[in-house]
mmCIF file of C-alpha atoms in Angstrom:
data_model
loop_
_atom_site.group_PDB
_atom_site.id
_atom_site.type_symbol
_atom_site.label_atom_id
_atom_site.label_comp_id
_atom_site.label_asym_id
_atom_site.label_seq_id
_atom_site.Cartn_x
_atom_site.Cartn_y
_atom_site.Cartn_z
ATOM 1 C CA MET G 10 97.967 110.118 106.443
ATOM 2 C CA ALA G 11 100.039 107.505 104.796
ATOM 3 C CA ARG G 12 99.574 103.720 105.740
ATOM 4 C CA VAL G 13 103.387 102.454 105.695
ATOM 5 C CA ILE G 14 104.026 98.521 104.925
ATOM 6 C CA THR G 15 107.186 96.627 104.777
ATOM 7 C CA ILE G 16 106.932 93.958 102.573
ATOM 8 C CA SER G 17 109.361 90.904 103.192
ATOM 9 C CA ASN G 18 110.336 87.125 103.899
ATOM 10 C CA GLN G 19 114.219 86.283 104.197
ATOM 11 C CA LYS G 20 113.420 83.555 101.570
ATOM 12 C CA GLY G 21 114.146 84.720 98.083
ATOM 13 C CA GLY G 22 112.094 83.424 95.364
ATOM 14 C CA VAL G 23 108.863 83.797 97.217
ATOM 15 C CA GLY G 24 107.000 86.303 95.266
ATOM 16 C CA LYS G 25 108.239 89.211 97.554
ATOM 17 C CA THR G 26 109.285 92.075 94.796
ATOM 18 C CA THR G 27 106.364 90.955 92.499
ATOM 19 C CA THR G 28 103.926 91.510 95.240
ATOM 20 C CA ALA G 29 105.506 94.927 95.710
ATOM 21 C CA VAL G 30 105.593 96.302 92.287
ATOM 22 C CA ASN G 31 102.194 94.545 91.429
ATOM 23 C CA LEU G 32 100.226 95.879 94.763
ATOM 24 C CA SER G 33 101.786 99.244 94.515
ATOM 25 C CA ALA G 34 100.562 99.642 91.259
ATOM 26 C CA ALA G 35 97.091 97.799 91.450
ATOM 27 C CA ILE G 36 96.802 100.831 94.367
ATOM 28 C CA ALA G 37 97.951 103.287 92.255
ATOM 29 C CA ALA G 38 95.342 102.321 89.193
ATOM 30 C CA GLY G 39 92.461 103.229 91.855
ATOM 31 C CA GLU G 40 94.072 106.827 92.201
ATOM 32 C CA LYS G 41 95.615 106.244 95.530
ATOM 33 C CA SER G 42 99.289 107.975 95.529
ATOM 34 C CA CYS G 43 101.729 105.582 96.422
ATOM 35 C CA LEU G 44 105.517 105.593 96.810
ATOM 36 C CA LEU G 45 107.497 102.538 96.495
ATOM 37 C CA ILE G 46 110.946 102.319 98.266
ATOM 38 C CA ASP G 47 113.209 99.870 96.831
ATOM 39 C CA CYS G 48 115.510 98.372 100.013
ATOM 40 C CA ASP G 49 116.714 95.358 97.812
ATOM 41 C CA PRO G 50 120.403 95.901 96.614
ATOM 42 C CA GLN G 51 119.894 93.549 93.657
ATOM 43 C CA GLY G 52 117.525 96.341 92.529
ATOM 44 C CA ASN G 53 114.465 93.978 90.778
ATOM 45 C CA ALA G 54 111.332 96.249 91.902
ATOM 46 C CA THR G 55 113.602 99.340 90.476
ATOM 47 C CA THR G 56 113.882 97.536 87.156
ATOM 48 C CA GLY G 57 110.457 95.873 87.207
ATOM 49 C CA LEU G 58 108.866 99.546 86.680
ATOM 50 C CA GLY G 59 111.113 99.970 84.248
ATOM 51 C CA LEU G 60 113.665 102.245 85.505
ATOM 52 C CA ASP G 61 118.036 101.481 85.235
ATOM 53 C CA ILE G 62 119.447 101.674 88.652
ATOM 54 C CA ALA G 63 122.647 101.931 86.650
ATOM 55 C CA GLU G 64 120.931 105.571 85.216
ATOM 56 C CA LEU G 65 119.418 106.750 88.539
ATOM 57 C CA SER G 66 121.351 109.729 89.615
ATOM 58 C CA HIS G 67 119.936 109.638 93.413
ATOM 59 C CA GLY G 68 118.522 106.690 95.199
ATOM 60 C CA LEU G 69 117.683 104.936 99.106
ATOM 61 C CA TYR G 70 121.490 104.886 99.547
ATOM 62 C CA ASP G 71 121.538 108.631 99.303
ATOM 63 C CA VAL G 72 118.741 109.394 101.717
ATOM 64 C CA LEU G 73 120.259 106.929 104.077
ATOM 65 C CA MET G 74 123.270 108.198 103.867
ATOM 66 C CA GLY G 75 122.488 112.034 104.318
ATOM 67 C CA THR G 76 123.857 112.929 100.754
ATOM 68 C CA SER G 77 120.541 113.286 98.655
ATOM 69 C CA SER G 78 116.883 115.052 99.443
ATOM 70 C CA LEU G 79 114.250 113.196 99.377
ATOM 71 C CA GLU G 80 112.971 115.739 96.247
ATOM 72 C CA ASP G 81 115.756 114.411 93.817
ATOM 73 C CA ALA G 82 115.731 110.458 94.649
ATOM 74 C CA ILE G 83 112.126 109.974 94.037
ATOM 75 C CA THR G 84 111.586 109.342 90.574
ATOM 76 C CA GLU G 85 107.946 109.091 88.584
ATOM 77 C CA THR G 86 106.516 106.231 87.015
ATOM 78 C CA GLU G 87 104.331 105.218 83.939
ATOM 79 C CA LEU G 88 101.927 105.153 86.075
ATOM 80 C CA PRO G 89 100.506 108.765 87.520
ATOM 81 C CA HIS G 90 100.062 107.787 91.034
ATOM 82 C CA LEU G 91 102.846 105.629 91.932
ATOM 83 C CA HIS G 92 106.351 107.432 92.519
ATOM 84 C CA LEU G 93 109.307 104.962 93.287
ATOM 85 C CA LEU G 94 112.871 105.530 95.424
ATOM 86 C CA GLY G 95 115.139 103.248 93.783
ATOM 87 C CA ALA G 96 117.888 101.414 94.802
ATOM 88 C CA THR G 97 120.986 102.417 93.199
ATOM 89 C CA PRO G 98 124.121 100.082 92.862
ATOM 90 C CA GLU G 99 126.209 101.572 95.679
ATOM 91 C CA LEU G 100 123.042 100.518 97.905
ATOM 92 C CA ILE G 101 125.059 97.112 97.858
ATOM 93 C CA GLY G 102 127.475 98.531 100.823
ATOM 94 C CA ALA G 103 124.691 100.264 102.518
ATOM 95 C CA GLU G 104 124.612 97.770 105.467
ATOM 96 C CA VAL G 105 128.502 97.625 105.967
ATOM 97 C CA GLU G 106 128.344 101.507 105.893
ATOM 98 C CA MET G 107 125.293 101.438 108.621
ATOM 99 C CA VAL G 108 126.718 99.093 111.353
ATOM 100 C CA SER G 109 129.098 102.161 112.714
ATOM 101 C CA MET G 110 126.524 104.933 112.453
ATOM 102 C CA THR G 111 124.732 105.610 115.457
ATOM 103 C CA ALA G 112 120.688 104.811 115.293
ATOM 104 C CA LYS G 113 121.126 102.721 112.402
ATOM 105 C CA GLU G 114 117.847 101.130 113.372
ATOM 106 C CA PHE G 115 116.248 104.559 112.307
ATOM 107 C CA LEU G 116 118.105 105.765 109.204
ATOM 108 C CA LEU G 117 114.608 105.182 107.593
ATOM 109 C CA LYS G 118 112.000 106.632 110.010
ATOM 110 C CA LYS G 119 112.820 110.010 109.712
ATOM 111 C CA PRO G 120 112.928 110.452 106.053
ATOM 112 C CA ILE G 121 109.854 108.275 105.654
ATOM 113 C CA SER G 122 107.979 110.916 108.649
ATOM 114 C CA ALA G 123 108.846 113.313 106.372
ATOM 115 C CA LEU G 124 106.629 111.855 103.798
ATOM 116 C CA LEU G 125 103.460 110.590 105.226
ATOM 117 C CA LYS G 126 100.981 113.610 104.197
ATOM 118 C CA ARG G 127 102.216 113.630 100.479
ATOM 119 C CA TYR G 128 101.381 109.821 99.892
ATOM 120 C CA ASP G 129 98.059 107.442 100.995
ATOM 121 C CA TYR G 130 100.584 104.418 101.215
ATOM 122 C CA ILE G 131 104.567 103.430 101.059
ATOM 123 C CA PHE G 132 105.528 100.243 100.424
ATOM 124 C CA LEU G 133 109.190 98.640 101.530
ATOM 125 C CA ASP G 134 110.047 96.050 99.664
ATOM 126 C CA CYS G 135 113.079 94.184 101.608
ATOM 127 C CA PRO G 136 116.027 92.535 100.096
ATOM 128 C CA PRO G 137 115.716 88.504 101.141
ATOM 129 C CA SER G 138 117.387 88.715 104.566
ATOM 130 C CA LEU G 139 117.056 90.584 108.108
ATOM 131 C CA GLY G 140 119.649 92.404 108.261
ATOM 132 C CA PHE G 141 119.686 96.404 108.612
ATOM 133 C CA LEU G 142 117.533 97.723 105.596
ATOM 134 C CA THR G 143 115.212 95.261 106.671
ATOM 135 C CA ILE G 144 115.195 96.388 110.182
ATOM 136 C CA ASN G 145 115.147 99.878 109.099
ATOM 137 C CA ALA G 146 111.906 99.039 107.185
ATOM 138 C CA LEU G 147 110.508 97.937 109.891
ATOM 139 C CA THR G 148 111.233 100.525 111.687
ATOM 140 C CA ALA G 149 109.660 102.791 110.000
ATOM 141 C CA SER G 150 105.959 100.986 109.205
ATOM 142 C CA ALA G 151 102.972 99.967 110.731
ATOM 143 C CA SER G 152 102.309 96.700 109.272
ATOM 144 C CA VAL G 153 104.080 94.000 107.527
ATOM 145 C CA LEU G 154 103.042 91.807 104.282
ATOM 146 C CA VAL G 155 104.722 88.534 104.055
ATOM 147 C CA PRO G 156 104.597 86.220 100.698
ATOM 148 C CA LEU G 157 104.552 82.797 101.394
ATOM 149 C CA GLN G 158 104.888 80.359 98.215
ATOM 150 C CA CYS G 159 102.637 77.831 97.843
ATOM 151 C CA GLU G 160 105.730 75.119 97.986
ATOM 152 C CA TYR G 161 108.098 72.480 100.019
ATOM 153 C CA TYR G 162 109.276 74.628 103.173
ATOM 154 C CA ALA G 163 107.077 77.446 102.740
ATOM 155 C CA LEU G 164 106.833 77.769 106.545
ATOM 156 C CA GLU G 165 110.402 77.680 107.133
ATOM 157 C CA GLY G 166 112.196 80.650 108.344
ATOM 158 C CA LEU G 167 108.967 82.187 109.159
ATOM 159 C CA SER G 168 109.050 81.769 112.875
ATOM 160 C CA LYS G 169 111.970 83.912 112.357
ATOM 161 C CA LEU G 170 110.568 86.523 110.782
ATOM 162 C CA LEU G 171 107.775 86.803 113.098
ATOM 163 C CA THR G 172 110.368 86.537 115.748
ATOM 164 C CA THR G 173 111.866 89.312 114.882
ATOM 165 C CA VAL G 174 108.783 91.422 114.218
ATOM 166 C CA LYS G 175 108.069 91.121 117.823
ATOM 167 C CA ALA G 176 112.030 92.621 119.198
ATOM 168 C CA VAL G 177 111.383 95.419 116.841
ATOM 169 C CA ARG G 178 107.759 96.227 118.248
ATOM 170 C CA LYS G 179 109.182 95.780 121.542
ATOM 171 C CA ARG G 180 112.361 97.588 121.041
ATOM 172 C CA LEU G 181 112.053 100.550 118.047
ATOM 173 C CA ASN G 182 108.948 100.782 116.722
ATOM 174 C CA PRO G 183 105.487 99.940 118.992
ATOM 175 C CA VAL G 184 104.040 101.454 116.161
ATOM 176 C CA LEU G 185 104.160 97.702 113.786
ATOM 177 C CA ARG G 186 101.194 96.022 115.262
ATOM 178 C CA ARG G 187 100.270 93.797 112.331
ATOM 179 C CA VAL G 188 101.509 91.117 110.102
ATOM 180 C CA ASP G 189 99.325 89.799 106.989
ATOM 181 C CA ILE G 190 100.637 86.543 104.984
ATOM 182 C CA LEU G 191 100.189 86.547 101.182
ATOM 183 C CA LEU G 192 100.026 82.970 99.607
ATOM 184 C CA THR G 193 101.675 83.171 96.480
ATOM 185 C CA MET G 194 102.649 80.878 93.407
ATOM 186 C CA TYR G 195 99.682 78.614 94.097
ATOM 187 C CA ASP G 196 98.395 76.401 91.803
ATOM 188 C CA LYS G 197 94.803 74.909 92.268
ATOM 189 C CA ARG G 198 95.573 72.062 90.457
ATOM 190 C CA ASN G 199 97.955 71.041 92.602
ATOM 191 C CA ASN G 200 97.974 69.311 96.154
ATOM 192 C CA LEU G 201 100.555 70.708 97.648
ATOM 193 C CA SER G 202 99.058 73.956 96.873
ATOM 194 C CA ARG G 203 95.619 73.358 98.640
ATOM 195 C CA GLN G 204 98.131 71.687 101.617
ATOM 196 C CA VAL G 205 100.559 74.509 102.316
ATOM 197 C CA GLU G 206 96.966 76.823 102.172
ATOM 198 C CA GLN G 207 95.094 74.571 104.941
ATOM 199 C CA GLU G 208 98.406 74.378 107.197
ATOM 200 C CA ALA G 209 98.801 78.450 106.981
ATOM 201 C CA ARG G 210 95.392 79.542 107.323
ATOM 202 C CA ALA G 211 95.377 76.496 110.559
ATOM 203 C CA LEU G 212 98.553 78.368 112.097
ATOM 204 C CA PHE G 213 97.663 81.646 111.602
ATOM 205 C CA ASN G 214 93.948 81.930 111.094
ATOM 206 C CA GLU G 215 92.911 85.715 110.163
ATOM 207 C CA ARG G 216 96.568 86.649 109.406
ATOM 208 C CA VAL G 217 96.135 85.050 105.666
ATOM 209 C CA LEU G 218 94.493 87.290 103.629
ATOM 210 C CA LYS G 219 91.664 85.694 101.871
ATOM 211 C CA THR G 220 93.643 86.689 98.522
ATOM 212 C CA VAL G 221 96.013 84.294 96.855
ATOM 213 C CA ILE G 222 98.144 84.865 94.329
ATOM 214 C CA PRO G 223 98.226 81.985 91.200
ATOM 215 C CA ARG G 224 100.964 80.698 89.033
ATOM 216 C CA ASN G 225 100.755 82.615 85.782
ATOM 217 C CA VAL G 226 103.022 83.332 82.861
ATOM 218 C CA ARG G 227 101.706 86.642 82.003
ATOM 219 C CA LEU G 228 102.947 87.937 86.128
ATOM 220 C CA SER G 229 106.855 86.204 85.241
ATOM 221 C CA GLU G 230 106.859 87.937 81.621
ATOM 222 C CA ALA G 231 106.267 91.287 83.520
ATOM 223 C CA PRO G 232 109.363 92.398 84.805
ATOM 224 C CA SER G 233 111.331 91.809 82.040
ATOM 225 C CA TYR G 234 109.302 94.507 79.949
ATOM 226 C CA GLY G 235 109.681 96.480 82.856
ATOM 227 C CA LYS G 236 105.856 96.832 83.487
ATOM 228 C CA PRO G 237 103.760 96.065 86.621
ATOM 229 C CA ILE G 238 101.124 93.170 85.575
ATOM 230 C CA ILE G 239 98.252 95.588 84.846
ATOM 231 C CA LEU G 240 99.969 97.602 82.394
ATOM 232 C CA TYR G 241 101.296 94.336 80.569
ATOM 233 C CA ASP G 242 97.900 92.265 80.842
ATOM 234 C CA ILE G 243 95.479 93.906 82.413
ATOM 235 C CA ARG G 244 92.919 90.860 81.985
ATOM 236 C CA SER G 245 95.874 88.085 83.066
ATOM 237 C CA GLN G 246 94.955 85.815 85.969
ATOM 238 C CA GLY G 247 97.433 87.304 87.641
ATOM 239 C CA ALA G 248 96.442 90.799 87.147
ATOM 240 C CA GLN G 249 93.126 90.494 88.303
ATOM 241 C CA SER G 250 94.739 88.377 91.437
ATOM 242 C CA TYR G 251 96.318 91.625 92.810
ATOM 243 C CA LEU G 252 93.576 94.140 92.048
ATOM 244 C CA SER G 253 91.856 91.814 94.192
ATOM 245 C CA LEU G 254 94.460 92.065 96.774
ATOM 246 C CA ALA G 255 94.709 95.946 96.605
ATOM 247 C CA HIS G 256 90.979 95.976 97.858
ATOM 248 C CA GLU G 257 91.540 93.469 100.125
ATOM 249 C CA ILE G 258 94.636 95.317 101.611
ATOM 250 C CA ILE G 259 92.641 99.047 101.242
ATOM 251 C CA GLU G 260 89.772 97.405 103.808
ATOM 252 C CA ARG G 261 92.405 95.921 106.138
ATOM 253 C CA GLU G 262 93.967 99.364 106.364
ATOM 254 C CA THR G 263 91.303 101.282 106.640
ATOM 255 C CA ALA G 264 89.072 99.218 108.983
ATOM 256 C CA PRO G 265 88.640 100.582 112.563
#
């Protein structure tokens, strides 16, 4: 039965898509079947896995609107155990169309339910907002992974996301039980990074993962080549950090 994990933070530029692409790739490299769903109209997770959003004939938009089957919309990637439900240009208008739809918060839950026996892990990469696409992802998930950059104002807005998660759990999805926080863009030479880490661990305790994702040039370069970091430079610090994160996430998800 698949573990369904939403990767979300309404702030942009925090390493959310980088985490979605590289965590799913790292878990797939361990021969766990993974599906990455690109819920962000920008389509960066799609291009980050080497696909052109303009050339996809079907994607998440078509599944949400009921105009395409999952089989037609899910595509293979360079990694044998990693599949993608990509973002097409039409996804940009999805939230406007969803406003008038019945049970609009549950449009993604049904198709994901049909995939639970097919994959070990399903990851949802959300847009930097708390709109209907993010709400749909949270309603369909069992846990949330929040990338938190080690920079000024890192904790700003996090309380709003946690409040949204709590509201979704209460009103829409009682299965949504856990929030994990991942520190990203960490520079051990920087006092600010260490200060943000200390503050986050003091405030959120066990919610903060042991693994931290460093600032890494190779990690920043990989998306421009349409490759996850383990295929671009597996010896890099960024790749090793995401492999470590994959191990920690698997441990947390399979713990009693």
